[in-house]
Coordinates of C-alpha atoms in Angstrom, one line a residue:
X154 CA -32.1 72.9 -8.5
X155 CA -34.0 76.2 -8.4
X156 CA -37.8 76.7 -8.7
X157 CA -39.6 76.5 -12.0
X158 CA -43.2 77.6 -12.3
X159 CA -45.8 78.6 -14.7
X160 CA -49.4 79.7 -14.4
X161 CA -51.6 76.9 -15.7
X162 CA -55.1 78.6 -15.4
X163 CA -55.8 82.1 -16.5
X164 CA -58.9 83.2 -14.6
X165 CA -60.8 86.3 -15.5
X166 CA -59.6 89.4 -13.5
X167 CA -62.6 89.4 -11.1
X168 CA -61.8 85.9 -9.9
X169 CA -59.3 86.2 -7.0
X170 CA -57.4 83.0 -7.7
X171 CA -54.2 82.1 -9.5
X172 CA -53.2 78.5 -10.1
X173 CA -49.5 77.6 -10.7
X174 CA -47.6 74.4 -11.5
X175 CA -44.3 74.3 -9.6
X176 CA -41.2 72.1 -10.1
X177 CA -39.3 72.7 -6.9
X178 CA -35.8 72.9 -5.8
X179 CA -35.1 75.4 -3.1
X180 CA -37.4 78.4 -2.4
X181 CA -35.9 80.7 0.2
X182 CA -37.8 82.4 3.1
X183 CA -40.4 84.8 1.8
X184 CA -44.0 85.9 2.3
X185 CA -46.8 87.4 0.3
X186 CA -50.2 89.0 0.9
X187 CA -52.2 86.3 -0.9
X188 CA -53.0 83.1 1.0
X189 CA -51.6 80.1 -0.7
X190 CA -52.8 76.5 -0.8
X191 CA -50.2 73.9 -1.9
X192 CA -50.8 70.3 -3.1
X193 CA -48.0 67.9 -3.8
X194 CA -48.4 65.9 -7.0
X195 CA -45.1 64.1 -7.2
X196 CA -42.1 63.7 -4.9
X197 CA -41.6 65.0 -1.4
X198 CA -41.0 68.5 0.0
X199 CA -39.8 69.9 3.3
X200 CA -41.6 73.2 4.1
X201 CA -40.9 75.6 7.0
X202 CA -43.8 77.9 7.8
X203 CA -43.3 80.4 10.6
X204 CA -40.6 78.1 12.1
X205 CA -42.6 74.9 12.0
X206 CA -41.2 72.2 9.7
X207 CA -43.4 69.7 7.8
X208 CA -42.6 66.9 5.3
X209 CA -45.2 66.5 2.6
X210 CA -45.6 63.8 0.0
X211 CA -47.9 63.1 -2.9
X212 CA -51.5 64.4 -2.4
X213 CA -50.6 66.2 0.8
X214 CA -52.1 69.7 1.2
X215 CA -51.0 72.7 3.3
X216 CA -52.2 76.2 3.6
X217 CA -49.8 79.1 4.0
X218 CA -51.6 82.0 5.6
X219 CA -51.3 85.6 4.4
X220 CA -47.9 87.1 5.3
X221 CA -46.6 83.8 6.8
X222 CA -42.8 83.4 6.3
X223 CA -42.1 80.2 4.5
X224 CA -39.3 78.2 2.9
X225 CA -39.4 75.1 0.7
X226 CA -36.7 72.5 0.0
X227 CA -37.1 69.6 -2.5
X228 CA -35.3 67.8 -5.3
X229 CA -37.6 68.1 -8.2
X230 CA -41.0 67.7 -6.5
X231 CA -44.0 68.8 -8.5
X232 CA -47.0 70.6 -6.9
X233 CA -50.0 72.8 -7.6
X234 CA -50.1 76.2 -5.9
X235 CA -53.4 78.1 -5.6
X236 CA -53.0 81.7 -4.5
X237 CA -56.1 83.3 -3.1
X238 CA -56.5 87.1 -2.8
X239 CA -58.8 87.2 0.3
X240 CA -59.5 90.9 0.0
X241 CA -61.5 90.3 -3.1
X242 CA -64.1 88.5 -1.0
X243 CA -64.8 91.6 1.1
X244 CA -68.2 92.1 -0.6
X245 CA -69.4 89.2 1.6
X246 CA -69.1 91.5 4.5
X247 CA -66.7 89.0 6.2
X248 CA -63.2 90.1 6.9
X249 CA -61.5 87.0 5.4
X250 CA -58.1 88.8 5.5
X251 CA -58.1 88.5 9.3
X252 CA -58.8 84.8 9.2
X253 CA -56.1 82.2 9.9
X254 CA -56.3 78.6 8.8
X255 CA -54.6 75.5 10.2
X256 CA -54.6 73.2 7.2
X257 CA -51.8 70.6 6.9
X258 CA -52.7 67.0 5.9
X259 CA -49.2 65.7 6.9
X260 CA -50.2 66.4 10.6
X261 CA -54.0 66.1 10.6
X262 CA -55.3 62.6 11.3
X263 CA -58.8 63.4 10.0
X264 CA -58.0 63.0 6.3
X265 CA -61.7 63.3 5.3
X266 CA -61.6 67.1 5.7
X267 CA -59.1 67.4 2.9
X268 CA -61.1 65.6 0.2
X269 CA -63.1 68.7 -0.6
X270 CA -60.0 70.7 -1.2
X271 CA -58.5 68.0 -3.5
X272 CA -61.8 67.8 -5.4
X273 CA -61.9 71.6 -5.8
X274 CA -58.3 71.8 -7.2
X275 CA -58.9 68.9 -9.5
X276 CA -62.1 70.4 -10.8
X277 CA -60.4 73.8 -11.5
X278 CA -57.8 72.1 -13.6
X279 CA -60.2 69.8 -15.4
X280 CA -62.7 72.6 -16.2
X281 CA -60.1 75.0 -17.5
X282 CA -57.8 72.6 -19.4
X283 CA -60.7 71.2 -21.3
X284 CA -62.4 74.6 -21.6
X285 CA -65.8 73.1 -20.9
X286 CA -68.9 75.2 -21.7
X287 CA -69.8 77.4 -18.8
X288 CA -66.4 76.9 -17.1
X289 CA -66.2 80.6 -16.3
X290 CA -69.3 80.2 -14.1
X291 CA -67.9 77.1 -12.6
X292 CA -64.8 79.0 -11.6
X293 CA -66.8 81.4 -9.5
X294 CA -68.5 78.4 -7.9
X295 CA -65.3 76.6 -7.2
X296 CA -63.6 79.7 -5.7
X297 CA -66.4 80.1 -3.2
X298 CA -66.5 76.4 -2.5
X299 CA -62.8 76.4 -1.7
X300 CA -63.2 79.3 0.8
X301 CA -66.2 77.6 2.4
X302 CA -64.2 74.4 2.9
X303 CA -61.4 76.3 4.5
X304 CA -63.6 78.3 6.8
X305 CA -65.7 75.3 7.8
X306 CA -62.9 72.9 8.7
X307 CA -59.7 74.8 9.1
X308 CA -60.3 78.3 10.6
X309 CA -58.5 78.8 13.9
X310 CA -58.3 81.8 16.3
X311 CA -55.6 84.5 15.7
X312 CA -52.8 84.1 18.2
X313 CA -50.7 86.8 19.8
X314 CA -47.5 85.6 18.1
X315 CA -49.3 86.0 14.7
X316 CA -50.3 89.6 15.6
X317 CA -46.7 90.4 16.7
X318 CA -45.2 89.0 13.5
X319 CA -47.6 91.0 11.3
X320 CA -46.8 94.1 13.3
X321 CA -43.1 93.7 12.3
X322 CA -43.6 92.9 8.7
X323 CA -42.8 96.4 7.4
X324 CA -39.4 96.2 9.1
X325 CA -38.8 92.7 7.9
X326 CA -39.7 93.8 4.3
X327 CA -37.1 96.6 4.5
X328 CA -34.4 94.3 5.9
X329 CA -34.9 91.6 3.2
X330 CA -35.0 94.3 0.5
X331 CA -31.7 95.6 1.8
X332 CA -30.2 92.1 1.7
X333 CA -31.5 91.4 -1.8
X334 CA -30.3 94.7 -3.1
X335 CA -26.8 94.5 -1.5
X336 CA -26.0 90.8 -1.3
X337 CA -23.1 91.1 -3.8
X338 CA -21.3 93.9 -1.9
X339 CA -20.3 91.7 1.1
X340 CA -22.0 94.1 3.7
X341 CA -22.0 93.4 7.4
X342 CA -24.7 93.1 10.0
X343 CA -23.5 96.5 11.4
X344 CA -24.1 98.1 7.9
X345 CA -27.7 96.7 8.0
X346 CA -28.2 97.8 11.6
X347 CA -27.1 101.4 10.8
X348 CA -29.5 101.4 7.8
X349 CA -32.4 100.5 10.2
X350 CA -31.1 102.7 13.1
X351 CA -30.8 99.7 15.4
X352 CA -28.1 98.2 17.5
X353 CA -26.3 95.2 16.2
X354 CA -27.4 92.9 19.1
X355 CA -31.1 94.0 18.8
X356 CA -31.1 93.4 15.0
X357 CA -29.4 90.0 15.4
X358 CA -32.0 88.9 18.0
X359 CA -34.9 90.4 16.0
X360 CA -33.9 88.6 12.8
X361 CA -33.4 85.3 14.5
X362 CA -36.8 85.6 16.3
X363 CA -39.0 86.6 13.3
X364 CA -37.1 84.9 10.4
X365 CA -36.3 81.7 12.3
X366 CA -32.7 81.7 11.1
X367 CA -29.6 83.5 12.0
X368 CA -28.7 86.5 9.8
X369 CA -25.3 85.1 8.7
X370 CA -26.9 81.9 7.5
X371 CA -29.7 83.7 5.7
X372 CA -27.3 86.1 4.0
X373 CA -25.1 83.1 2.9
X374 CA -28.2 81.4 1.5
X375 CA -29.2 84.4 -0.6
X376 CA -25.7 84.6 -2.1
X377 CA -25.8 80.8 -2.8
X378 CA -29.2 81.1 -4.5
X379 CA -27.8 83.7 -6.9
X380 CA -24.6 81.8 -7.4
X381 CA -26.5 78.6 -8.2
X382 CA -28.5 80.5 -10.8
X383 CA -25.2 81.7 -12.4
X384 CA -23.9 78.1 -12.4
X385 CA -26.8 77.0 -14.5
X386 CA -27.2 80.0 -16.8
X387 CA -23.6 81.1 -17.5
X388 CA -20.3 79.5 -18.4
X389 CA -18.4 81.8 -16.0
X390 CA -15.6 80.3 -13.8
X391 CA -16.3 79.3 -10.2
X392 CA -14.0 82.2 -9.0
X393 CA -15.9 84.8 -11.1
X394 CA -19.3 83.6 -9.8
X395 CA -18.1 83.5 -6.2
X396 CA -16.8 87.1 -6.3
X397 CA -19.8 88.4 -8.3
X398 CA -22.2 87.1 -5.6
X399 CA -20.5 88.5 -2.5
X400 CA -18.0 85.9 -1.5
X401 CA -14.5 87.2 -0.7
X402 CA -12.8 84.3 -2.4
X403 CA -13.7 81.1 -4.2
X404 CA -12.7 78.7 -1.4
X405 CA -15.3 80.2 1.0
X406 CA -17.9 79.9 -1.7
X407 CA -17.0 76.2 -2.4
X408 CA -17.2 75.3 1.3
X409 CA -20.6 77.0 1.7
X410 CA -22.0 75.5 -1.5
X411 CA -20.9 72.0 -0.6
X412 CA -22.4 72.3 2.9
X413 CA -25.7 73.2 1.5
X414 CA -25.9 71.2 -1.7
X415 CA -23.7 68.3 -0.7
X416 CA -21.7 68.7 -3.9
X417 CA -19.0 70.8 -5.4
X418 CA -20.2 73.6 -7.6
X419 CA -18.6 72.1 -10.7
X420 CA -20.2 68.7 -10.1
X421 CA -23.6 70.3 -9.3
X422 CA -23.4 72.3 -12.5
X423 CA -22.5 69.2 -14.6
X424 CA -25.4 67.2 -13.1
X425 CA -27.8 69.9 -14.3
X426 CA -26.4 69.7 -17.8
X427 CA -25.4 73.3 -18.0
X428 CA -23.2 74.4 -21.0
X429 CA -19.6 73.3 -20.6
X430 CA -17.6 76.0 -18.9
X431 CA -14.1 77.0 -19.5
X432 CA -11.0 77.7 -17.5
X433 CA -12.3 77.0 -14.0
X434 CA -9.8 77.0 -11.2
X435 CA -9.2 74.3 -8.6
X436 CA -11.8 73.7 -5.9
X437 CA -10.2 73.0 -2.5

């Protein structure tokens, strides 16, 4: 299952928040400038943030700091995501963009510190779904309340590893763009190294260190993400989907798909009630 999401609250442009409802499958490694607060409503998720894995269940909360590399795995969990554009709070003369927060209810024994965050998220949803009188003013209040709770209970010092990762974000951005633009062409690590003017060993170690995953596995995951989308949204054969998404032949695709999803592509497609396909070859 892939990710489904929609924005459930449309704030005015001057409020630096976006609130989404997510139904999760797999969300590959990525990062964004906005800080993100996630709260699980239903089901369980496994989330990897900067190489640290956590398992969250209903009502758990986690903050993903600006530019933190993260990846999420689940089977249909539902959660709320609040994206916070910290730069919009600069008028407070506080450099919130440089702040780091350690907020993870699955690992913090003092659960009382999370009640304010849960209240804030619930209030945002209630105010805006019922369109209560004056809700636009309450939205301002809640956005500042959310920030105050994070700063009061969860702010931590910036570490050297965080500074190093941020230093290398431009290169990581170029590398991931190259992979996303060329995944279907079956390129090699050497091709990518030449594009970045790096040696193959250096790039391999760099990718492993800052992405927390070997290049070959990440590249395979990207191809599988696109192939899974094709399985759901097209009636093309397994062989056609495999070749289109950078696999040299269908058997390699089937092996990789089964290893990740614990199911053959045809069975996985059928379980998601995709349109009946035609003329698929054997899967060995």
